[in-house]
Amino acid sequence: MIETGRIVIAGAGLGALYAALELAPRPVLVISPESLGEGASSAWAQGGVAAAMANHDTPEAHAADTLQAGAGTVDPEVAAMVTKVAREHIIDLTELGTPFDRDADGNFVMSREAAHSAARVVRVKGDQAGDQIMRTLIAAVRAAPSVQVLENTQAVRLETEGATVTGIWITRADAPSAPVLIKAPGVLLAGGGSGGLYAHTTNPPRIRGQVIGFAARAGACIADPEFVQFHPTAFDIGEDPAPLATEALRGEGAVLINAAGERFMVPAHPDAELAPRDIVARAIFAEAQAGCRPMLDTREALGAEVLTRFPTVAETCARAGIDPVREPIPVAVAAHYHMGGVDADLQGRTSLSNLWVCGEASSTGLHGANRLASNGLLEALVYARNAAQDMSGLATSENAEEIHPSFPAGGRELDLAAVRSLRETMTAHAGVRRTAGGLRQALAEIARLEVEQAGDENFVNMCATATLIAAAALQREESRGGHFRDDFTEADPAQAHRTRITLDEALDIRTKAVKELT
């Protein structure tokens, strides 16, 4: 056991780094599974940050779009708060050195993305917002003398006394080891979402629901776990994770076509390619299932400009041997963002004392059943600051010394075959389209895998989150946003509310589901 006197932040994405800077000069310890900033979904975000920066736009309009996209379960108070402060976070990031795109007059260049009523996504070099924001924050965190970063370490369990968090257990992330307990006055969870629980995902390999899972195992309430957002346009080129073809391409006029050259989104929704993500995702999934090869066509809208305005997309195309100037880009649906997570209030507080959460590991009520494009980075920024300010009263050591834990031998290698089985199960039965029978099968397979891998806490954490997703999806007998049931295809007004569930409750649902299959 190590007494730190530091506030511990588990994670190394945008929310984690922004919170660390907000907490400085208080002593902070950042638990980073890889080199600082690597392996975090934030760095892969292409679109940008949604904020009403233009003169013709307002926070109220941004909030209204957020409510509309969220399919009836967005918390209006949260949407109003987040959109109101969005501008100040863009200004603060700019002052830190983030090179947001500007026009000749110095105004922010804004992109329009799906379900937005205006162009309000602030970007960097077209499709490099996440990477450039993270570079800025990494440099600032490394320069902060009060912040210590433990790289190549991962959190696997919370230490609690009753309903109070007193510390966090960590292991080496690059080799098997026994866990070490870090005692801390407060813990902020900022370790990402759950997209990697699916076989087709845009998320980095380490983002597989572990943080949500160990919070749930400690007793934290989880909200909206059934709502998983599948990005419509991941590159379909056989890579894992699947590279992203940013939504900004469709904002610039790129269209979706099938192998016959038909624009299948035109009859599907009045907004066609700019319909909410869940609608576009299901349409693309249907084309793929029918063998019609969905593709994103940038030729007429962007021509050769796609190579200079969207360098990340151009690089991926070159790697796959695709010339987007002359041919369309094959795309497929991929798990992208988890609207569910650890239940958080306006300050990022959880149901456990001394535990806060921000970013994709959280569920704040902002996204509802279907996240509005580019609200993810915004939410991480806003709640990182809110949580940091709320944690400022914690009793930390004035001159906390750096710690250098020595990890004892132990632990075990992650069973990659078991991880593959879990991911394939989630894709097959708890993915874009769901049924009661399929969800019961998913729960039974998760239970089997969990028993087989009971000695691996990392894997058990994944199973906890997978169980929460499938159990909540089985309970929600309707279709809403990112949750679609083939056996309940319509939205039920009586179910227009958020889900709150504990792991014990989810395990009870799992046990019942397994019995019904036998």
PDB file of C-alpha atoms in Angstrom, residues 444 511-518:
ATOM      1  CA  ALA A 444     -25.170 -16.400 -21.098  1.00  0.00           C
ATOM      2  CA  THR A 511     -29.033 -15.041 -14.008  1.00  0.00           C
ATOM      3  CA  LYS A 512     -32.694 -15.020 -15.011  1.00  0.00           C
ATOM      4  CA  ALA A 513     -31.774 -14.824 -18.712  1.00  0.00           C
ATOM      5  CA  VAL A 514     -29.446 -17.821 -18.428  1.00  0.00           C
ATOM      6  CA  LYS A 515     -32.182 -19.853 -16.717  1.00  0.00           C
ATOM      7  CA  GLU A 516     -34.649 -18.982 -19.462  1.00  0.00           C
ATOM      8  CA  LEU A 517     -32.234 -20.379 -22.062  1.00  0.00           C
ATOM      9  CA  THR A 518     -31.780 -23.695 -20.267  1.00  0.00           C
TER      10      THR A 518
END
